[in-house]
Amino acid sequence: MNTIDIIIPTMWCDENFIENLEKYCSYQNVQNIYLIDNQRTNRPESNIFQNSKIHLIAPYKNIYVNPAWNEGYYRSNADILCLLNDDIFVEQGIFDYVNNLDISKVDIIGSYLRGTIDNYHINSNAHKHDDLIKLNVNKNQPIGGQCYAFGVCMFVKRTSYTPIPSLYKIWYGDDYLIQNCENIYAFKTNKIKGKISKTLTTHNELNSRIQLDTHNAYKYNHFKNSKNWDIIKNKV
């Protein structure tokens, strides 16, 4: 049996988020939920924040996604970290599966989903059966182009987590994690529902940050075996 902590950066934009939090708190195999509040002025009122599983972390400004994942990692002592988008919902069956999984030969599990035409909604009928597959990842290419929506729900073995460099705030965190992992898997499942990064459509300043992340990715070549790989490692 594995202990699982959930880490969720949020700007409170999804109308179903509080309801989803209540469900996550009811999952027996979830130990703690670390909420990184990246928009305190938009935080709703709710009794859910009194739940003993909830740990609300409110930085003085938006620290974005990857630094929020790092913050949760530093605070957690669980066997497995669940890095989760706030605009999707993951059914209990996924957590049950991970809870009973032999993780001795697993470093990271991501999502393998399918989008709809607008690319922000998950196609809930994409897969006939749930399946955990081992990926043959090309570490010279971004993971999103090989496994769509990999980073919206990831389960990372704590001992396999490598803190993500501050160069990358929103994008490329999942890429950096898999660069430091050998055993990479993904769920093909219909048990993950909702929207994919819909917050990006409502906050234009986030797109500017993404452009900078992309610039840094090309400038510093964080992908495996590139000549500047050690620069990134020294930035951690």
JSON list of C-alpha atoms in Angstrom, two decimals:
[
{"chain": "A", "resi": 1, "resn": "MET", "atom": "CA", "xyz": [0.00, 0.00, 0.00]},
{"chain": "A", "resi": 2, "resn": "ASN", "atom": "CA", "xyz": [1.35, 3.41, -1.00]},
{"chain": "A", "resi": 3, "resn": "THR", "atom": "CA", "xyz": [0.69, 6.73, 0.70]},
{"chain": "A", "resi": 4, "resn": "ILE", "atom": "CA", "xyz": [-0.47, 9.43, -1.73]},
{"chain": "A", "resi": 5, "resn": "ASP", "atom": "CA", "xyz": [-0.44, 13.22, -1.38]},
{"chain": "A", "resi": 6, "resn": "ILE", "atom": "CA", "xyz": [-2.14, 15.48, -3.93]},
{"chain": "A", "resi": 7, "resn": "ILE", "atom": "CA", "xyz": [-0.52, 18.76, -5.00]},
{"chain": "A", "resi": 8, "resn": "ILE", "atom": "CA", "xyz": [-2.75, 21.27, -6.82]},
{"chain": "A", "resi": 9, "resn": "PRO", "atom": "CA", "xyz": [-1.82, 24.79, -7.93]},
{"chain": "A", "resi": 10, "resn": "THR", "atom": "CA", "xyz": [-5.00, 26.82, -8.40]},
{"chain": "A", "resi": 11, "resn": "MET", "atom": "CA", "xyz": [-6.33, 30.20, -9.46]},
{"chain": "A", "resi": 12, "resn": "TRP", "atom": "CA", "xyz": [-9.89, 29.16, -8.53]},
{"chain": "A", "resi": 13, "resn": "CYS", "atom": "CA", "xyz": [-11.21, 29.54, -12.07]},
{"chain": "A", "resi": 14, "resn": "ASP", "atom": "CA", "xyz": [-12.99, 26.20, -12.41]},
{"chain": "A", "resi": 15, "resn": "GLU", "atom": "CA", "xyz": [-16.56, 26.22, -11.16]},
{"chain": "A", "resi": 16, "resn": "ASN", "atom": "CA", "xyz": [-16.40, 22.56, -10.11]},
{"chain": "A", "resi": 17, "resn": "PHE", "atom": "CA", "xyz": [-13.16, 22.74, -8.16]},
{"chain": "A", "resi": 18, "resn": "ILE", "atom": "CA", "xyz": [-14.58, 22.94, -4.63]},
{"chain": "A", "resi": 19, "resn": "GLU", "atom": "CA", "xyz": [-16.93, 20.04, -5.33]},
{"chain": "A", "resi": 20, "resn": "ASN", "atom": "CA", "xyz": [-14.00, 18.02, -6.67]},
{"chain": "A", "resi": 21, "resn": "LEU", "atom": "CA", "xyz": [-11.93, 18.87, -3.59]},
{"chain": "A", "resi": 22, "resn": "GLU", "atom": "CA", "xyz": [-14.68, 17.48, -1.38]},
{"chain": "A", "resi": 23, "resn": "LYS", "atom": "CA", "xyz": [-14.54, 14.21, -3.29]},
{"chain": "A", "resi": 24, "resn": "TYR", "atom": "CA", "xyz": [-10.74, 14.01, -3.08]},
{"chain": "A", "resi": 25, "resn": "CYS", "atom": "CA", "xyz": [-10.96, 14.51, 0.69]},
{"chain": "A", "resi": 26, "resn": "SER", "atom": "CA", "xyz": [-13.29, 11.51, 0.89]},
{"chain": "A", "resi": 27, "resn": "TYR", "atom": "CA", "xyz": [-10.78, 9.19, -0.80]},
{"chain": "A", "resi": 28, "resn": "GLN", "atom": "CA", "xyz": [-9.37, 6.88, 1.85]},
{"chain": "A", "resi": 29, "resn": "ASN", "atom": "CA", "xyz": [-6.04, 6.50, 0.08]},
{"chain": "A", "resi": 30, "resn": "VAL", "atom": "CA", "xyz": [-5.34, 10.26, -0.13]},
{"chain": "A", "resi": 31, "resn": "GLN", "atom": "CA", "xyz": [-3.24, 11.33, 2.83]},
{"chain": "A", "resi": 32, "resn": "ASN", "atom": "CA", "xyz": [-2.90, 15.10, 2.30]},
{"chain": "A", "resi": 33, "resn": "ILE", "atom": "CA", "xyz": [-3.92, 17.71, -0.28]},
{"chain": "A", "resi": 34, "resn": "TYR", "atom": "CA", "xyz": [-1.57, 20.64, -0.74]},
{"chain": "A", "resi": 35, "resn": "LEU", "atom": "CA", "xyz": [-3.36, 23.59, -2.36]},
{"chain": "A", "resi": 36, "resn": "ILE", "atom": "CA", "xyz": [-1.09, 26.31, -3.67]},
{"chain": "A", "resi": 37, "resn": "ASP", "atom": "CA", "xyz": [-3.28, 29.41, -3.89]},
{"chain": "A", "resi": 38, "resn": "ASN", "atom": "CA", "xyz": [-1.98, 31.44, -6.83]},
{"chain": "A", "resi": 39, "resn": "GLN", "atom": "CA", "xyz": [-4.82, 33.97, -6.75]},
{"chain": "A", "resi": 40, "resn": "ARG", "atom": "CA", "xyz": [-5.88, 34.73, -3.19]},
{"chain": "A", "resi": 41, "resn": "THR", "atom": "CA", "xyz": [-8.30, 37.46, -4.24]},
{"chain": "A", "resi": 42, "resn": "ASN", "atom": "CA", "xyz": [-10.36, 34.89, -6.13]},
{"chain": "A", "resi": 43, "resn": "ARG", "atom": "CA", "xyz": [-10.51, 32.24, -3.40]},
{"chain": "A", "resi": 44, "resn": "PRO", "atom": "CA", "xyz": [-14.11, 31.18, -2.67]},
{"chain": "A", "resi": 45, "resn": "GLU", "atom": "CA", "xyz": [-15.55, 30.75, 0.79]},
{"chain": "A", "resi": 46, "resn": "SER", "atom": "CA", "xyz": [-15.94, 27.11, 1.70]},
{"chain": "A", "resi": 47, "resn": "ASN", "atom": "CA", "xyz": [-15.93, 24.83, 4.72]},
{"chain": "A", "resi": 48, "resn": "ILE", "atom": "CA", "xyz": [-13.69, 22.43, 2.81]},
{"chain": "A", "resi": 49, "resn": "PHE", "atom": "CA", "xyz": [-10.66, 24.42, 3.96]},
{"chain": "A", "resi": 50, "resn": "GLN", "atom": "CA", "xyz": [-11.35, 23.15, 7.49]},
{"chain": "A", "resi": 51, "resn": "ASN", "atom": "CA", "xyz": [-10.83, 19.55, 6.41]},
{"chain": "A", "resi": 52, "resn": "SER", "atom": "CA", "xyz": [-7.77, 18.07, 8.09]},
{"chain": "A", "resi": 53, "resn": "LYS", "atom": "CA", "xyz": [-6.44, 16.77, 4.76]},
{"chain": "A", "resi": 54, "resn": "ILE", "atom": "CA", "xyz": [-6.32, 20.24, 3.22]},
{"chain": "A", "resi": 55, "resn": "HIS", "atom": "CA", "xyz": [-3.13, 22.29, 3.55]},
{"chain": "A", "resi": 56, "resn": "LEU", "atom": "CA", "xyz": [-3.63, 25.76, 2.05]},
{"chain": "A", "resi": 57, "resn": "ILE", "atom": "CA", "xyz": [-0.45, 27.51, 0.98]},
{"chain": "A", "resi": 58, "resn": "ALA", "atom": "CA", "xyz": [-0.93, 31.13, -0.08]},
{"chain": "A", "resi": 59, "resn": "PRO", "atom": "CA", "xyz": [2.16, 32.81, -1.55]},
{"chain": "A", "resi": 60, "resn": "TYR", "atom": "CA", "xyz": [2.15, 36.62, -1.72]},
{"chain": "A", "resi": 61, "resn": "LYS", "atom": "CA", "xyz": [2.03, 36.40, -5.52]},
{"chain": "A", "resi": 62, "resn": "ASN", "atom": "CA", "xyz": [1.35, 33.88, -8.29]},
{"chain": "A", "resi": 63, "resn": "ILE", "atom": "CA", "xyz": [4.25, 31.41, -8.27]},
{"chain": "A", "resi": 64, "resn": "TYR", "atom": "CA", "xyz": [2.78, 29.49, -11.23]},
{"chain": "A", "resi": 65, "resn": "VAL", "atom": "CA", "xyz": [2.66, 25.73, -11.72]},
{"chain": "A", "resi": 66, "resn": "ASN", "atom": "CA", "xyz": [6.13, 24.21, -11.57]},
{"chain": "A", "resi": 67, "resn": "PRO", "atom": "CA", "xyz": [7.29, 26.11, -8.45]},
{"chain": "A", "resi": 68, "resn": "ALA", "atom": "CA", "xyz": [3.99, 25.08, -6.83]},
{"chain": "A", "resi": 69, "resn": "TRP", "atom": "CA", "xyz": [4.74, 21.43, -7.56]},
{"chain": "A", "resi": 70, "resn": "ASN", "atom": "CA", "xyz": [8.17, 21.90, -5.99]},
{"chain": "A", "resi": 71, "resn": "GLU", "atom": "CA", "xyz": [6.58, 23.49, -2.92]},
{"chain": "A", "resi": 72, "resn": "GLY", "atom": "CA", "xyz": [4.27, 20.52, -2.47]},
{"chain": "A", "resi": 73, "resn": "TYR", "atom": "CA", "xyz": [7.17, 18.13, -2.89]},
{"chain": "A", "resi": 74, "resn": "TYR", "atom": "CA", "xyz": [9.16, 19.87, -0.14]},
{"chain": "A", "resi": 75, "resn": "ARG", "atom": "CA", "xyz": [6.21, 19.66, 2.24]},
{"chain": "A", "resi": 76, "resn": "SER", "atom": "CA", "xyz": [5.07, 16.11, 1.49]},
{"chain": "A", "resi": 77, "resn": "ASN", "atom": "CA", "xyz": [6.43, 12.87, 2.90]},
{"chain": "A", "resi": 78, "resn": "ALA", "atom": "CA", "xyz": [4.15, 10.51, 0.96]},
{"chain": "A", "resi": 79, "resn": "ASP", "atom": "CA", "xyz": [5.42, 7.64, -1.15]},
{"chain": "A", "resi": 80, "resn": "ILE", "atom": "CA", "xyz": [3.72, 9.10, -4.25]},
{"chain": "A", "resi": 81, "resn": "LEU", "atom": "CA", "xyz": [2.97, 12.67, -5.25]},
{"chain": "A", "resi": 82, "resn": "CYS", "atom": "CA", "xyz": [-0.11, 13.30, -7.38]},
{"chain": "A", "resi": 83, "resn": "LEU", "atom": "CA", "xyz": [0.47, 16.49, -9.40]},
{"chain": "A", "resi": 84, "resn": "LEU", "atom": "CA", "xyz": [-2.99, 17.55, -10.47]},
{"chain": "A", "resi": 85, "resn": "ASN", "atom": "CA", "xyz": [-4.60, 20.26, -12.58]},
{"chain": "A", "resi": 86, "resn": "ASP", "atom": "CA", "xyz": [-7.45, 22.08, -10.86]},
{"chain": "A", "resi": 87, "resn": "ASP", "atom": "CA", "xyz": [-9.76, 21.94, -13.90]},
{"chain": "A", "resi": 88, "resn": "ILE", "atom": "CA", "xyz": [-9.99, 18.16, -14.19]},
{"chain": "A", "resi": 89, "resn": "PHE", "atom": "CA", "xyz": [-11.52, 15.49, -12.00]},
{"chain": "A", "resi": 90, "resn": "VAL", "atom": "CA", "xyz": [-9.88, 12.13, -11.33]},
{"chain": "A", "resi": 91, "resn": "GLU", "atom": "CA", "xyz": [-12.12, 9.30, -10.18]},
{"chain": "A", "resi": 92, "resn": "GLN", "atom": "CA", "xyz": [-11.27, 7.25, -7.12]},
{"chain": "A", "resi": 93, "resn": "GLY", "atom": "CA", "xyz": [-10.49, 4.17, -9.22]},
{"chain": "A", "resi": 94, "resn": "ILE", "atom": "CA", "xyz": [-7.26, 5.76, -10.43]},
{"chain": "A", "resi": 95, "resn": "PHE", "atom": "CA", "xyz": [-6.12, 6.40, -6.86]},
{"chain": "A", "resi": 96, "resn": "ASP", "atom": "CA", "xyz": [-7.12, 2.88, -5.84]},
{"chain": "A", "resi": 97, "resn": "TYR", "atom": "CA", "xyz": [-4.98, 1.49, -8.64]},
{"chain": "A", "resi": 98, "resn": "VAL", "atom": "CA", "xyz": [-1.94, 3.59, -7.70]},
{"chain": "A", "resi": 99, "resn": "ASN", "atom": "CA", "xyz": [-2.42, 2.84, -4.03]},
{"chain": "A", "resi": 100, "resn": "ASN", "atom": "CA", "xyz": [-1.97, -0.89, -4.68]},
{"chain": "A", "resi": 101, "resn": "LEU", "atom": "CA", "xyz": [0.68, -0.59, -7.39]},
{"chain": "A", "resi": 102, "resn": "ASP", "atom": "CA", "xyz": [4.14, -2.09, -6.99]},
{"chain": "A", "resi": 103, "resn": "ILE", "atom": "CA", "xyz": [6.17, 1.08, -7.51]},
{"chain": "A", "resi": 104, "resn": "SER", "atom": "CA", "xyz": [9.59, -0.53, -7.26]},
{"chain": "A", "resi": 105, "resn": "LYS", "atom": "CA", "xyz": [9.95, -0.27, -11.04]},
{"chain": "A", "resi": 106, "resn": "VAL", "atom": "CA", "xyz": [7.81, 2.82, -11.62]},
{"chain": "A", "resi": 107, "resn": "ASP", "atom": "CA", "xyz": [9.12, 6.40, -11.53]},
{"chain": "A", "resi": 108, "resn": "ILE", "atom": "CA", "xyz": [6.30, 8.45, -13.01]},
{"chain": "A", "resi": 109, "resn": "ILE", "atom": "CA", "xyz": [2.80, 7.90, -14.41]},
{"chain": "A", "resi": 110, "resn": "GLY", "atom": "CA", "xyz": [1.14, 10.55, -16.55]},
{"chain": "A", "resi": 111, "resn": "SER", "atom": "CA", "xyz": [-2.12, 10.83, -18.45]},
{"chain": "A", "resi": 112, "resn": "TYR", "atom": "CA", "xyz": [-2.71, 9.64, -21.99]},
{"chain": "A", "resi": 113, "resn": "LEU", "atom": "CA", "xyz": [-5.91, 11.38, -22.97]},
{"chain": "A", "resi": 114, "resn": "ARG", "atom": "CA", "xyz": [-7.58, 12.77, -26.06]},
{"chain": "A", "resi": 115, "resn": "GLY", "atom": "CA", "xyz": [-8.80, 16.30, -26.55]},
{"chain": "A", "resi": 116, "resn": "THR", "atom": "CA", "xyz": [-11.84, 17.60, -28.38]},
{"chain": "A", "resi": 117, "resn": "ILE", "atom": "CA", "xyz": [-11.79, 20.01, -31.30]},
{"chain": "A", "resi": 118, "resn": "ASP", "atom": "CA", "xyz": [-11.15, 23.08, -29.13]},
{"chain": "A", "resi": 119, "resn": "ASN", "atom": "CA", "xyz": [-8.31, 21.17, -27.42]},
{"chain": "A", "resi": 120, "resn": "TYR", "atom": "CA", "xyz": [-9.41, 22.31, -23.96]},
{"chain": "A", "resi": 121, "resn": "HIS", "atom": "CA", "xyz": [-11.95, 19.60, -23.17]},
{"chain": "A", "resi": 122, "resn": "ILE", "atom": "CA", "xyz": [-11.21, 15.93, -22.57]},
{"chain": "A", "resi": 123, "resn": "ASN", "atom": "CA", "xyz": [-12.89, 13.44, -24.85]},
{"chain": "A", "resi": 124, "resn": "SER", "atom": "CA", "xyz": [-14.48, 11.18, -22.24]},
{"chain": "A", "resi": 125, "resn": "ASN", "atom": "CA", "xyz": [-15.05, 8.37, -24.74]},
{"chain": "A", "resi": 126, "resn": "ALA", "atom": "CA", "xyz": [-11.51, 8.15, -26.07]},
{"chain": "A", "resi": 127, "resn": "HIS", "atom": "CA", "xyz": [-10.64, 4.76, -24.57]},
{"chain": "A", "resi": 128, "resn": "LYS", "atom": "CA", "xyz": [-12.75, 1.63, -24.25]},
{"chain": "A", "resi": 129, "resn": "HIS", "atom": "CA", "xyz": [-10.79, 0.25, -21.30]},
{"chain": "A", "resi": 130, "resn": "ASP", "atom": "CA", "xyz": [-8.45, 1.56, -18.63]},
{"chain": "A", "resi": 131, "resn": "ASP", "atom": "CA", "xyz": [-4.88, 0.62, -19.35]},
{"chain": "A", "resi": 132, "resn": "LEU", "atom": "CA", "xyz": [-1.48, 1.42, -17.82]},
{"chain": "A", "resi": 133, "resn": "ILE", "atom": "CA", "xyz": [1.14, 1.45, -20.56]},
{"chain": "A", "resi": 134, "resn": "LYS", "atom": "CA", "xyz": [4.89, 1.83, -20.43]},
{"chain": "A", "resi": 135, "resn": "LEU", "atom": "CA", "xyz": [6.09, 4.62, -22.67]},
{"chain": "A", "resi": 136, "resn": "ASN", "atom": "CA", "xyz": [9.12, 4.53, -24.90]},
{"chain": "A", "resi": 137, "resn": "VAL", "atom": "CA", "xyz": [9.77, 8.25, -24.54]},
{"chain": "A", "resi": 138, "resn": "ASN", "atom": "CA", "xyz": [11.98, 10.18, -26.92]},
{"chain": "A", "resi": 139, "resn": "LYS", "atom": "CA", "xyz": [13.71, 12.43, -24.41]},
{"chain": "A", "resi": 140, "resn": "ASN", "atom": "CA", "xyz": [14.87, 14.74, -27.18]},
{"chain": "A", "resi": 141, "resn": "GLN", "atom": "CA", "xyz": [11.25, 15.85, -27.74]},
{"chain": "A", "resi": 142, "resn": "PRO", "atom": "CA", "xyz": [8.60, 17.40, -25.45]},
{"chain": "A", "resi": 143, "resn": "ILE", "atom": "CA", "xyz": [6.38, 14.80, -23.80]},
{"chain": "A", "resi": 144, "resn": "GLY", "atom": "CA", "xyz": [3.16, 16.60, -24.80]},
{"chain": "A", "resi": 145, "resn": "GLY", "atom": "CA", "xyz": [3.76, 15.83, -28.45]},
{"chain": "A", "resi": 146, "resn": "GLN", "atom": "CA", "xyz": [4.24, 12.14, -27.68]},
{"chain": "A", "resi": 147, "resn": "CYS", "atom": "CA", "xyz": [1.56, 11.64, -25.03]},
{"chain": "A", "resi": 148, "resn": "TYR", "atom": "CA", "xyz": [-1.26, 14.20, -25.11]},
{"chain": "A", "resi": 149, "resn": "ALA", "atom": "CA", "xyz": [-2.14, 15.75, -21.72]},
{"chain": "A", "resi": 150, "resn": "PHE", "atom": "CA", "xyz": [0.57, 13.76, -19.91]},
{"chain": "A", "resi": 151, "resn": "GLY", "atom": "CA", "xyz": [1.06, 16.49, -17.30]},
{"chain": "A", "resi": 152, "resn": "VAL", "atom": "CA", "xyz": [-2.54, 17.21, -16.27]},
{"chain": "A", "resi": 153, "resn": "CYS", "atom": "CA", "xyz": [-2.48, 14.30, -13.81]},
{"chain": "A", "resi": 154, "resn": "MET", "atom": "CA", "xyz": [0.84, 12.73, -12.83]},
{"chain": "A", "resi": 155, "resn": "PHE", "atom": "CA", "xyz": [1.79, 10.30, -10.08]},
{"chain": "A", "resi": 156, "resn": "VAL", "atom": "CA", "xyz": [5.48, 10.63, -9.24]},
{"chain": "A", "resi": 157, "resn": "LYS", "atom": "CA", "xyz": [7.36, 8.40, -6.84]},
{"chain": "A", "resi": 158, "resn": "ARG", "atom": "CA", "xyz": [8.79, 10.73, -4.22]},
{"chain": "A", "resi": 159, "resn": "THR", "atom": "CA", "xyz": [12.30, 9.32, -4.58]},
{"chain": "A", "resi": 160, "resn": "SER", "atom": "CA", "xyz": [12.09, 9.92, -8.36]},
{"chain": "A", "resi": 161, "resn": "TYR", "atom": "CA", "xyz": [11.07, 13.58, -8.12]},
{"chain": "A", "resi": 162, "resn": "THR", "atom": "CA", "xyz": [13.72, 16.14, -9.10]},
{"chain": "A", "resi": 163, "resn": "PRO", "atom": "CA", "xyz": [12.89, 19.78, -8.28]},
{"chain": "A", "resi": 164, "resn": "ILE", "atom": "CA", "xyz": [12.12, 21.72, -11.43]},
{"chain": "A", "resi": 165, "resn": "PRO", "atom": "CA", "xyz": [14.40, 24.69, -12.26]},
{"chain": "A", "resi": 166, "resn": "SER", "atom": "CA", "xyz": [12.94, 28.14, -11.73]},
{"chain": "A", "resi": 167, "resn": "LEU", "atom": "CA", "xyz": [13.47, 28.89, -15.43]},
{"chain": "A", "resi": 168, "resn": "TYR", "atom": "CA", "xyz": [10.23, 27.02, -16.11]},
{"chain": "A", "resi": 169, "resn": "LYS", "atom": "CA", "xyz": [7.09, 28.37, -14.47]},
{"chain": "A", "resi": 170, "resn": "ILE", "atom": "CA", "xyz": [4.14, 26.86, -16.36]},
{"chain": "A", "resi": 171, "resn": "TRP", "atom": "CA", "xyz": [5.35, 24.58, -19.15]},
{"chain": "A", "resi": 172, "resn": "TYR", "atom": "CA", "xyz": [8.10, 21.94, -19.39]},
{"chain": "A", "resi": 173, "resn": "GLY", "atom": "CA", "xyz": [7.82, 20.80, -15.77]},
{"chain": "A", "resi": 174, "resn": "ASP", "atom": "CA", "xyz": [6.57, 17.39, -16.86]},
{"chain": "A", "resi": 175, "resn": "ASP", "atom": "CA", "xyz": [9.38, 17.24, -19.43]},
{"chain": "A", "resi": 176, "resn": "TYR", "atom": "CA", "xyz": [11.98, 18.00, -16.77]},
{"chain": "A", "resi": 177, "resn": "LEU", "atom": "CA", "xyz": [10.61, 15.32, -14.47]},
{"chain": "A", "resi": 178, "resn": "ILE", "atom": "CA", "xyz": [10.74, 12.60, -17.12]},
{"chain": "A", "resi": 179, "resn": "GLN", "atom": "CA", "xyz": [14.29, 13.62, -18.04]},
{"chain": "A", "resi": 180, "resn": "ASN", "atom": "CA", "xyz": [15.28, 12.35, -14.62]},
{"chain": "A", "resi": 181, "resn": "CYS", "atom": "CA", "xyz": [13.16, 9.19, -14.76]},
{"chain": "A", "resi": 182, "resn": "GLU", "atom": "CA", "xyz": [13.73, 5.82, -16.42]},
{"chain": "A", "resi": 183, "resn": "ASN", "atom": "CA", "xyz": [10.43, 4.01, -15.89]},
{"chain": "A", "resi": 184, "resn": "ILE", "atom": "CA", "xyz": [7.75, 6.19, -17.45]},
{"chain": "A", "resi": 185, "resn": "TYR", "atom": "CA", "xyz": [4.12, 5.11, -17.72]},
{"chain": "A", "resi": 186, "resn": "ALA", "atom": "CA", "xyz": [0.77, 6.61, -18.67]},
{"chain": "A", "resi": 187, "resn": "PHE", "atom": "CA", "xyz": [-2.89, 5.91, -17.98]},
{"chain": "A", "resi": 188, "resn": "LYS", "atom": "CA", "xyz": [-5.21, 5.44, -20.93]},
{"chain": "A", "resi": 189, "resn": "THR", "atom": "CA", "xyz": [-8.46, 6.02, -19.13]},
{"chain": "A", "resi": 190, "resn": "ASN", "atom": "CA", "xyz": [-11.93, 7.53, -19.14]},
{"chain": "A", "resi": 191, "resn": "LYS", "atom": "CA", "xyz": [-11.71, 8.15, -15.39]},
{"chain": "A", "resi": 192, "resn": "ILE", "atom": "CA", "xyz": [-10.18, 11.60, -15.90]},
{"chain": "A", "resi": 193, "resn": "LYS", "atom": "CA", "xyz": [-12.71, 14.22, -16.96]},
{"chain": "A", "resi": 194, "resn": "GLY", "atom": "CA", "xyz": [-12.99, 17.96, -17.34]},
{"chain": "A", "resi": 195, "resn": "LYS", "atom": "CA", "xyz": [-11.02, 20.66, -19.09]},
{"chain": "A", "resi": 196, "resn": "ILE", "atom": "CA", "xyz": [-7.35, 20.90, -19.98]},
{"chain": "A", "resi": 197, "resn": "SER", "atom": "CA", "xyz": [-5.62, 24.12, -18.88]},
{"chain": "A", "resi": 198, "resn": "LYS", "atom": "CA", "xyz": [-8.71, 26.23, -19.58]},
{"chain": "A", "resi": 199, "resn": "THR", "atom": "CA", "xyz": [-7.31, 28.87, -17.20]},
{"chain": "A", "resi": 200, "resn": "LEU", "atom": "CA", "xyz": [-4.88, 29.83, -19.95]},
{"chain": "A", "resi": 201, "resn": "THR", "atom": "CA", "xyz": [-7.76, 31.18, -22.04]},
{"chain": "A", "resi": 202, "resn": "THR", "atom": "CA", "xyz": [-8.84, 33.64, -19.34]},
{"chain": "A", "resi": 203, "resn": "HIS", "atom": "CA", "xyz": [-5.47, 35.09, -18.27]},
{"chain": "A", "resi": 204, "resn": "ASN", "atom": "CA", "xyz": [-3.46, 36.65, -21.10]},
{"chain": "A", "resi": 205, "resn": "GLU", "atom": "CA", "xyz": [-0.42, 37.26, -18.90]},
{"chain": "A", "resi": 206, "resn": "LEU", "atom": "CA", "xyz": [0.00, 33.50, -18.55]},
{"chain": "A", "resi": 207, "resn": "ASN", "atom": "CA", "xyz": [0.57, 33.20, -22.27]},
{"chain": "A", "resi": 208, "resn": "SER", "atom": "CA", "xyz": [3.47, 35.65, -22.00]},
{"chain": "A", "resi": 209, "resn": "ARG", "atom": "CA", "xyz": [5.00, 33.48, -19.30]},
{"chain": "A", "resi": 210, "resn": "ILE", "atom": "CA", "xyz": [4.57, 30.39, -21.48]},
{"chain": "A", "resi": 211, "resn": "GLN", "atom": "CA", "xyz": [6.39, 32.14, -24.31]},
{"chain": "A", "resi": 212, "resn": "LEU", "atom": "CA", "xyz": [9.29, 32.80, -21.93]},
{"chain": "A", "resi": 213, "resn": "ASP", "atom": "CA", "xyz": [9.27, 29.17, -20.81]},
{"chain": "A", "resi": 214, "resn": "THR", "atom": "CA", "xyz": [9.49, 28.11, -24.45]},
{"chain": "A", "resi": 215, "resn": "HIS", "atom": "CA", "xyz": [12.31, 30.56, -25.10]},
{"chain": "A", "resi": 216, "resn": "ASN", "atom": "CA", "xyz": [14.22, 29.14, -22.15]},
{"chain": "A", "resi": 217, "resn": "ALA", "atom": "CA", "xyz": [13.63, 25.59, -23.31]},
{"chain": "A", "resi": 218, "resn": "TYR", "atom": "CA", "xyz": [15.20, 26.34, -26.68]},
{"chain": "A", "resi": 219, "resn": "LYS", "atom": "CA", "xyz": [17.95, 28.56, -25.26]},
{"chain": "A", "resi": 220, "resn": "TYR", "atom": "CA", "xyz": [19.12, 26.16, -22.58]},
{"chain": "A", "resi": 221, "resn": "ASN", "atom": "CA", "xyz": [18.26, 22.88, -24.30]},
{"chain": "A", "resi": 222, "resn": "HIS", "atom": "CA", "xyz": [17.06, 21.07, -21.22]},
{"chain": "A", "resi": 223, "resn": "PHE", "atom": "CA", "xyz": [16.37, 17.91, -23.20]},
{"chain": "A", "resi": 224, "resn": "LYS", "atom": "CA", "xyz": [18.54, 14.85, -22.64]},
{"chain": "A", "resi": 225, "resn": "ASN", "atom": "CA", "xyz": [22.03, 14.73, -24.14]},
{"chain": "A", "resi": 226, "resn": "SER", "atom": "CA", "xyz": [21.95, 18.33, -25.33]},
{"chain": "A", "resi": 227, "resn": "LYS", "atom": "CA", "xyz": [25.21, 20.19, -24.82]},
{"chain": "A", "resi": 228, "resn": "ASN", "atom": "CA", "xyz": [23.81, 22.59, -22.21]},
{"chain": "A", "resi": 229, "resn": "TRP", "atom": "CA", "xyz": [22.11, 19.92, -20.07]},
{"chain": "A", "resi": 230, "resn": "ASP", "atom": "CA", "xyz": [24.33, 20.59, -17.03]},
{"chain": "A", "resi": 231, "resn": "ILE", "atom": "CA", "xyz": [23.37, 24.28, -17.01]},
{"chain": "A", "resi": 232, "resn": "ILE", "atom": "CA", "xyz": [19.85, 23.33, -15.98]},
{"chain": "A", "resi": 233, "resn": "LYS", "atom": "CA", "xyz": [21.03, 20.90, -13.33]},
{"chain": "A", "resi": 234, "resn": "ASN", "atom": "CA", "xyz": [23.13, 23.66, -11.77]},
{"chain": "A", "resi": 235, "resn": "LYS", "atom": "CA", "xyz": [20.11, 25.96, -11.64]},
{"chain": "A", "resi": 236, "resn": "VAL", "atom": "CA", "xyz": [18.11, 23.68, -9.32]}
]
